[in-house]
Amino acid sequence: MKTYNEKRDFSKTKEPKEVPLKKKNGEERIFVIQKHDASNLHYDFRLEIDNTLKSWSIPKGPSTDPSVKRMAIPTEDHPMAYASFEGVIPQGEYGGGTVMIWDTGTIESNKHDEDGNIISLEESFKSGSIEVILHGKKLTGNFNLVEMKGGKMKGNWLLMKQDDAEADARRNPVSTQSKSVVSGRTLKQIEQEESEKEN
Ligand code: MN
């Protein structure tokens, strides 16, 4: 798989360039979900793991219904700075289309070993089974992200809400809370405002 920087022409896109970055000890980890109106509308789910944003493309977006499994297709690591990117990637460039910060917040691993100790997100990612608590504005509580190890969908992952106090089968935040959590804008407003800036 080509890396993030290799896929992009930074003279054309305003997306941030990948630069090496080390996190300070004790600083909270983050997640971001970017709604991305590219050739197909999808939701990019990114978790801070190993000083980078491990990334999955979720065609239908996340669900708060614990009986629903959502396909999550792994994509290239994105730089930490990408978590604050909201704007328009020019048509013809990789991922051309509008990007909205649909949700963001902090995360913590909630996966435990037999002795009850927390297993790191790094180790969980490597094993293909992540249990994470999201502290977002739209999404909160426990989610599982699990790699499929066999069958036709091998290599893809599934995102599932755990059946906890924050689970809600009727909420459907993808359709009922469709705007940016940082700017309050719709995809259309982001697109319009960004193109006005250019002209
Ligand atoms: Mn995308």
XYZ file of N, CA and C and ligand atoms in Angstrom:
598
model
N 0.851 -1.205 0.000
C 0.000 0.000 0.000
C 0.887 1.255 0.000
N 0.593 2.194 -0.900
C 1.330 3.470 -0.914
C 1.068 4.235 0.374
N 2.064 4.992 0.815
C 1.885 5.727 2.061
C 1.094 7.012 1.813
N 0.673 7.616 2.909
C -0.109 8.850 2.887
C 0.548 9.920 2.014
N 1.829 10.229 2.267
C 2.495 11.297 1.506
C 2.614 10.953 0.023
N 2.882 9.682 -0.284
C 3.050 9.264 -1.685
C 1.769 9.415 -2.502
N 0.636 9.303 -1.828
C -0.645 9.359 -2.538
C -1.084 10.783 -2.876
N -0.416 11.776 -2.304
C -0.943 13.150 -2.395
C 0.044 14.125 -3.019
N -0.492 15.121 -3.745
C 0.310 16.201 -4.298
C 0.044 17.444 -3.444
N 0.998 17.775 -2.569
C 0.753 18.836 -1.579
C 0.810 20.245 -2.176
N 1.138 20.334 -3.476
C 1.001 21.631 -4.132
C -0.464 21.862 -4.527
N -1.260 20.796 -4.481
C -2.663 20.912 -4.902
C -3.668 20.752 -3.769
N -3.386 19.888 -2.805
C -4.349 19.667 -1.720
C -3.898 20.405 -0.460
N -4.899 20.848 0.326
C -4.584 21.543 1.581
C -4.481 20.581 2.764
N -4.606 19.299 2.505
C -4.453 18.326 3.587
C -3.042 18.441 4.174
N -2.893 18.165 5.479
C -1.563 18.312 6.095
C -0.590 17.244 5.613
N 0.698 17.613 5.526
C 1.740 16.659 5.166
C 2.143 15.864 6.401
N 2.490 14.610 6.181
C 2.923 13.772 7.301
C 4.317 14.196 7.761
N 4.424 14.526 9.043
C 5.735 14.812 9.642
C 5.870 13.959 10.893
N 7.117 13.542 11.233
C 7.277 12.717 12.435
C 6.814 13.482 13.673
N 6.178 12.782 14.577
C 5.598 13.444 15.742
C 5.632 12.476 16.916
N 6.066 12.976 18.048
C 6.020 12.156 19.265
C 5.084 12.810 20.263
N 4.233 11.991 20.842
C 3.251 12.477 21.808
C 3.913 12.603 23.179
N 3.496 13.642 23.894
C 3.970 13.775 25.278
C 3.324 12.694 26.140
N 4.078 12.209 27.123
C 3.523 11.212 28.040
C 2.310 11.747 28.771
N 1.297 10.914 28.900
C 0.140 11.300 29.702
C -0.907 12.083 28.933
N -0.550 12.548 27.743
C -1.535 13.274 26.936
C -2.590 12.288 26.437
N -3.853 12.708 26.445
C -4.909 11.788 26.055
C -4.879 11.499 24.564
N -5.261 10.300 24.245
C -5.325 9.910 22.834
C -6.650 10.348 22.228
N -6.623 10.486 20.921
C -7.808 11.006 20.243
C -8.346 10.049 19.173
N -9.590 10.311 18.779
C -10.137 9.688 17.575
C -10.813 10.782 16.764
N -10.993 10.503 15.496
C -11.794 11.399 14.660
C -12.570 10.544 13.659
N -13.780 10.975 13.346
C -14.540 10.363 12.256
C -14.828 11.464 11.250
N -14.286 11.310 10.054
C -14.483 12.310 9.013
C -15.468 11.806 7.971
N -16.516 12.572 7.776
C -17.483 12.267 6.726
C -16.867 12.773 5.428
N -16.768 11.911 4.440
C -15.981 12.222 3.247
C -16.827 11.959 2.004
N -17.190 13.045 1.352
C -18.023 12.972 0.162
C -17.127 12.854 -1.066
N -16.490 11.692 -1.208
C -15.623 11.421 -2.366
C -16.479 10.735 -3.431
N -15.871 9.906 -4.293
C -16.679 9.236 -5.326
C -17.837 8.470 -4.686
N -17.589 7.882 -3.510
C -18.673 7.334 -2.697
C -18.621 7.992 -1.334
N -19.793 8.414 -0.821
C -19.829 8.975 0.528
C -19.470 7.874 1.529
N -18.561 8.203 2.451
C -18.177 7.226 3.478
C -17.718 7.979 4.717
N -17.446 7.227 5.766
C -16.972 7.804 7.029
C -15.603 7.228 7.314
N -14.596 8.106 7.483
C -13.245 7.646 7.799
C -13.061 7.655 9.309
N -12.876 6.482 9.847
C -12.727 6.298 11.294
C -11.239 6.204 11.590
N -10.732 7.098 12.456
C -9.296 7.137 12.715
C -9.042 7.124 14.221
N -8.154 6.220 14.646
C -7.799 6.078 16.054
C -6.316 6.341 16.228
N -5.970 7.097 17.273
C -4.560 7.354 17.552
C -3.909 6.110 18.138
N -3.052 5.488 17.325
C -2.330 4.285 17.735
C -0.923 4.410 17.179
N 0.104 4.231 18.038
C 1.481 4.283 17.543
C 1.844 5.648 16.952
N 1.397 6.724 17.574
C 1.710 8.085 17.130
C 1.224 8.426 15.729
N 0.230 7.682 15.265
C -0.336 7.990 13.965
C -1.842 7.756 14.049
N -2.572 8.101 12.994
C -4.001 7.809 12.971
C -4.225 6.559 12.119
N -4.404 5.425 12.798
C -4.807 4.200 12.092
C -6.203 4.451 11.537
N -6.442 4.023 10.306
C -7.645 4.484 9.598
C -8.425 3.359 8.934
N -9.744 3.501 8.981
C -10.665 2.592 8.321
C -11.723 3.416 7.602
N -12.137 2.951 6.430
C -13.233 3.590 5.713
C -14.507 2.786 5.976
N -15.527 3.470 6.501
C -16.785 2.799 6.855
C -17.881 3.317 5.927
N -18.280 2.505 4.922
C -19.246 3.005 3.931
C -20.537 3.521 4.564
N -21.098 2.812 5.533
C -22.383 3.202 6.108
C -22.254 4.060 7.361
N -21.042 4.260 7.827
C -20.845 5.037 9.047
C -21.127 4.206 10.283
N -20.780 4.749 11.469
C -20.964 3.988 12.702
C -22.430 3.928 13.125
N -22.763 2.897 13.896
C -24.118 2.750 14.427
C -24.047 2.657 15.947
N -25.093 3.154 16.620
C -25.167 3.010 18.079
C -26.037 1.814 18.472
N -26.464 1.045 17.453
C -27.277 -0.149 17.683
C -26.345 -1.348 17.870
N -26.344 -1.972 19.049
C -25.387 -3.069 19.290
C -25.625 -4.310 18.431
N -26.771 -4.394 17.756
C -27.001 -5.571 16.902
C -26.480 -5.355 15.481
N -25.939 -4.166 15.211
C -25.500 -3.830 13.854
C -23.976 -3.913 13.747
N -23.501 -4.575 12.684
C -22.065 -4.635 12.399
C -21.804 -3.794 11.163
N -20.824 -2.916 11.233
C -20.525 -2.072 10.080
C -19.153 -2.422 9.499
N -19.137 -2.623 8.187
C -17.892 -2.924 7.487
C -16.915 -1.761 7.607
N -15.666 -2.078 7.956
C -14.624 -1.054 8.101
C -13.401 -1.517 7.311
N -13.135 -0.810 6.214
C -12.071 -1.221 5.293
C -10.792 -0.459 5.640
N -9.701 -1.168 5.980
C -8.491 -0.455 6.386
C -7.921 0.411 5.256
N -7.474 1.615 5.591
C -6.807 2.502 4.635
C -5.476 2.940 5.241
N -4.720 3.755 4.505
C -3.370 4.089 4.948
C -3.384 4.945 6.230
N -2.319 4.826 7.026
C -2.157 5.659 8.220
C -2.206 7.130 7.816
N -2.866 7.935 8.635
C -2.914 9.378 8.402
C -2.169 10.095 9.513
N -1.534 11.247 9.201
C -0.782 11.976 10.233
C -1.721 12.520 11.301
N -1.198 12.713 12.508
C -2.007 13.220 13.620
C -2.718 14.525 13.253
N -2.024 15.376 12.499
C -2.607 16.683 12.150
C -3.879 16.546 11.318
N -4.083 15.367 10.713
C -5.270 15.186 9.875
C -6.553 15.275 10.683
N -6.456 15.026 11.997
C -7.647 15.032 12.856
C -8.345 16.383 12.851
N -7.622 17.459 12.510
C -8.278 18.766 12.487
C -8.531 19.263 11.064
N -8.413 18.370 10.087
C -8.671 18.778 8.700
C -10.155 18.702 8.360
N -10.703 19.850 7.978
C -12.054 19.919 7.428
C -11.963 20.849 6.229
N -12.380 20.391 5.075
C -12.248 21.234 3.891
C -12.499 20.430 2.635
N -11.955 20.927 1.536
C -12.221 20.309 0.240
C -10.910 19.846 -0.386
N -10.861 18.567 -0.777
C -9.736 18.036 -1.537
C -10.095 18.233 -3.008
N -9.201 18.886 -3.789
C -9.575 19.199 -5.182
C -9.937 17.953 -5.990
N -10.882 18.105 -6.899
C -11.246 17.004 -7.804
C -10.028 16.619 -8.624
N -9.880 15.333 -8.856
C -8.728 14.834 -9.601
C -7.588 14.427 -8.698
N -7.576 14.952 -7.462
C -6.562 14.542 -6.493
C -7.058 13.299 -5.747
N -6.140 12.611 -5.069
C -6.517 11.430 -4.303
C -7.577 11.795 -3.255
N -8.694 11.096 -3.260
C -9.764 11.371 -2.292
C -10.517 12.655 -2.562
N -10.458 13.158 -3.790
C -11.106 14.420 -4.145
C -12.553 14.493 -3.660
N -12.897 15.601 -2.969
C -14.242 15.754 -2.411
C -14.176 16.473 -1.070
N -15.342 16.632 -0.447
C -15.444 17.420 0.785
C -15.262 16.537 2.018
N -14.524 17.073 3.005
C -14.264 16.352 4.256
C -14.840 17.149 5.431
N -15.664 16.487 6.242
C -16.255 17.098 7.438
C -15.790 16.344 8.681
N -15.499 17.077 9.750
C -15.213 16.413 11.029
C -16.562 16.070 11.670
N -16.975 14.823 11.490
C -18.310 14.396 11.928
C -18.349 14.141 13.438
N -17.241 13.621 13.970
C -17.135 13.468 15.429
C -15.663 13.372 15.795
N -15.341 13.812 17.004
C -13.976 13.680 17.514
C -14.013 13.720 19.027
N -12.936 13.242 19.631
C -12.856 13.211 21.088
C -11.671 12.358 21.515
N -11.706 11.897 22.756
C -10.593 11.094 23.258
C -10.991 9.620 23.327
N -9.968 8.777 23.446
C -10.200 7.323 23.494
C -9.370 6.681 24.592
N -9.822 5.523 25.020
C -8.994 4.686 25.885
C -9.285 3.224 25.573
N -8.242 2.408 25.683
C -8.434 0.974 25.478
C -9.268 0.415 26.624
N -10.169 -0.496 26.283
C -10.945 -1.158 27.333
C -10.812 -2.666 27.198
N -9.661 -3.072 26.627
C -9.425 -4.503 26.469
C -8.527 -4.979 27.608
N -8.907 -6.085 28.207
C -8.184 -6.568 29.390
C -7.620 -7.959 29.157
N -6.481 -8.234 29.791
C -5.969 -9.603 29.761
C -6.608 -10.397 30.907
N -6.185 -11.659 31.051
C -6.801 -12.544 32.058
C -6.670 -12.006 33.479
N -5.614 -11.227 33.705
C -5.406 -10.690 35.057
C -6.098 -9.342 35.260
N -6.824 -8.910 34.248
C -7.553 -7.652 34.388
C -6.739 -6.417 34.035
N -5.537 -6.624 33.495
C -4.741 -5.465 33.079
C -5.168 -5.001 31.687
N -5.094 -3.689 31.482
C -5.441 -3.128 30.171
C -4.409 -3.539 29.114
N -4.895 -3.989 27.974
C -4.030 -4.286 26.822
C -3.954 -3.017 25.974
N -2.741 -2.640 25.569
C -2.563 -1.378 24.846
C -3.273 -1.407 23.490
N -3.576 -0.222 22.981
C -4.184 -0.133 21.653
C -3.229 -0.651 20.584
N -1.921 -0.456 20.802
C -0.923 -0.956 19.837
C -1.027 -2.482 19.723
N -1.026 -3.135 20.876
C -1.098 -4.593 20.898
C -2.444 -5.078 20.339
N -3.500 -4.389 20.694
C -4.834 -4.758 20.208
C -4.909 -4.639 18.690
N -4.357 -3.535 18.154
C -4.365 -3.328 16.700
C -3.631 -4.474 16.006
N -2.447 -4.819 16.523
C -1.649 -5.895 15.913
C -2.391 -7.217 15.917
N -3.152 -7.479 16.961
C -3.860 -8.766 17.062
C -5.177 -8.743 16.287
N -5.577 -7.577 15.792
C -6.805 -7.488 15.003
C -8.069 -7.469 15.843
N -7.974 -7.006 17.076
C -9.159 -6.950 17.941
C -9.016 -5.802 18.932
N -9.787 -4.738 18.684
C -9.688 -3.521 19.493
C -10.984 -3.346 20.283
N -10.858 -3.071 21.561
C -12.024 -2.676 22.375
C -11.707 -1.294 22.911
N -12.487 -0.320 22.492
C -12.129 1.068 22.780
C -13.342 1.820 23.335
N -13.078 2.696 24.293
C -14.126 3.603 24.776
C -13.937 4.932 24.053
N -15.000 5.391 23.384
C -14.961 6.691 22.711
C -15.602 7.738 23.624
N -14.903 8.858 23.772
C -15.482 10.010 24.460
C -15.639 11.118 23.422
N -16.627 10.944 22.546
C -16.847 11.921 21.489
C -18.039 12.798 21.815
N -18.419 13.637 20.841
C -19.604 14.468 21.026
C -20.859 13.714 20.597
N -20.720 12.846 19.592
C -21.853 12.048 19.119
C -21.758 10.606 19.601
N -20.565 10.066 19.547
C -20.374 8.666 19.934
C -19.677 8.579 21.278
N -20.280 7.801 22.182
C -19.675 7.582 23.502
C -19.829 6.111 23.863
N -18.982 5.660 24.758
C -19.071 4.291 25.243
C -18.208 3.326 24.452
N -18.467 2.058 24.666
C -17.607 0.983 24.163
C -17.937 0.578 22.731
N -16.888 0.479 21.943
C -17.004 -0.047 20.582
C -15.952 -1.139 20.386
N -16.306 -2.147 19.593
C -15.338 -3.172 19.206
C -15.034 -3.043 17.720
N -13.770 -3.218 17.393
C -13.327 -3.174 16.004
C -12.496 -4.434 15.785
N -13.015 -5.319 14.934
C -12.443 -6.663 14.852
C -12.104 -7.017 13.409
N -10.896 -7.499 13.204
C -10.452 -7.906 11.868
C -11.013 -9.278 11.517
N -11.494 -9.412 10.284
C -11.962 -10.723 9.838
C -10.768 -11.524 9.339
N -10.609 -12.698 9.916
C -9.384 -13.474 9.677
C -9.541 -14.490 8.546
N -10.749 -14.693 8.072
C -10.943 -15.668 6.993
C -12.146 -15.312 6.147
N -12.405 -16.139 5.156
C -13.586 -15.925 4.308
C -13.367 -14.843 3.273
N -14.426 -14.520 2.560
C -14.372 -13.569 1.450
C -13.935 -12.180 1.887
N -14.317 -11.797 3.104
C -14.044 -10.445 3.587
C -12.753 -10.361 4.393
N -11.916 -11.371 4.301
C -10.661 -11.423 5.042
C -9.865 -10.127 4.885
N -9.354 -9.607 5.986
C -8.566 -8.375 5.940
C -9.397 -7.135 6.208
N -10.714 -7.221 5.996
C -11.582 -6.122 6.406
C -11.924 -6.273 7.885
N -12.414 -5.182 8.474
C -12.753 -5.193 9.893
C -14.243 -4.916 10.044
N -14.767 -5.185 11.252
C -16.155 -4.859 11.569
C -16.186 -3.950 12.792
N -16.979 -2.888 12.715
C -17.176 -1.986 13.859
C -18.540 -2.288 14.481
N -18.544 -2.494 15.799
C -19.787 -2.826 16.520
C -19.874 -2.040 17.813
N -21.033 -1.492 18.074
C -21.281 -0.869 19.378
C -21.476 -1.968 20.415
N -20.883 -1.813 21.570
C -21.149 -2.760 22.652
C -22.444 -2.394 23.359
N -23.073 -3.408 23.934
C -24.371 -3.189 24.572
C -24.153 -2.624 25.979
N -23.931 -1.317 26.023
C -23.704 -0.655 27.313
C -24.736 0.462 27.491
N -24.525 1.308 28.480
C -25.507 2.364 28.788
C -25.685 3.350 27.629
N -24.652 3.489 26.779
C -24.726 4.442 25.672
C -25.286 3.827 24.393
N -25.513 2.518 24.392
C -26.092 1.869 23.207
C -27.522 2.357 23.018
N -27.900 2.544 21.755
C -29.256 3.009 21.465
C -29.621 2.597 20.032
N -30.495 1.617 19.934
C -30.828 1.047 18.623
C -31.579 2.042 17.745
N -32.224 3.044 18.341
C -33.068 3.942 17.542
C -32.397 5.261 17.171
N -31.232 5.535 17.723
C -30.668 6.884 17.584
C -30.218 7.234 16.173
N -29.535 6.333 15.528
C -29.064 6.522 14.151
C -28.384 7.881 13.915
N -27.265 8.151 14.602
C -26.627 9.474 14.528
C -26.149 9.876 13.133
N -25.857 8.890 12.283
C -25.403 9.212 10.927
C -26.448 10.049 10.184
N -27.742 9.739 10.393
C -28.754 10.545 9.699
C -29.308 11.675 10.567
N -29.380 11.481 11.896
C -30.015 12.518 12.727
C -29.031 13.596 13.192
N -27.715 13.303 13.138
C -26.713 14.292 13.549
C -25.668 14.390 12.439
N -26.075 15.027 11.355
C -25.278 14.940 10.133
C -24.234 16.050 9.983
N -24.230 17.027 10.903
C -23.337 18.186 10.719
C -21.999 18.057 11.437
N -21.081 18.943 11.062
C -19.740 18.967 11.658
C -19.801 19.283 13.147
N -19.013 18.570 13.958
C -18.965 18.872 15.396
C -18.035 20.043 15.706
N -17.228 20.467 14.751
C -16.335 21.605 15.027
C -16.863 22.924 14.448
N -17.587 22.853 13.339
C -18.040 24.098 12.706
C -19.557 24.189 12.579
N -20.260 23.103 12.856
C -21.719 23.085 12.715
C -22.199 23.087 11.266
N -21.257 22.959 10.340
C -21.629 23.065 8.919
C -22.058 21.727 8.315
N -22.872 21.813 7.276
C -23.191 20.638 6.456
C -22.072 20.474 5.422
N -22.074 19.317 4.742
C -21.090 19.106 3.670
C -21.198 20.207 2.620
N -22.424 20.563 2.266
C -22.662 21.576 1.241
C -22.100 22.934 1.668
N -22.323 23.297 2.948
C -21.789 24.576 3.442
C -20.267 24.592 3.436
N -19.666 23.469 3.812
C -18.192 23.402 3.787
C -17.703 23.625 2.365
N -18.335 22.925 1.428
C -17.943 23.022 0.020
C -18.085 24.458 -0.488
N -19.237 25.090 -0.178
C -19.475 26.456 -0.648
C -18.493 27.440 -0.040
N -18.318 27.372 1.280
C -17.434 28.325 1.945
C -15.993 28.174 1.508
N -15.556 26.939 1.286
C -14.177 26.719 0.860
C -13.965 27.238 -0.559
N -14.984 27.081 -1.425
C -14.794 27.556 -2.801
C -14.854 29.085 -2.863
N -15.606 29.702 -1.923
C -15.610 31.180 -1.854
C -14.242 31.714 -1.439
N -13.583 30.975 -0.542
C -12.228 31.361 -0.110
C -11.250 31.401 -1.282
N -11.397 30.431 -2.190
C -10.486 30.315 -3.332
C -10.645 31.485 -4.297
N -11.922 31.939 -4.455
C -12.187 32.918 -5.515
C -12.051 34.375 -5.039
Mn -11.942 8.942 2.807
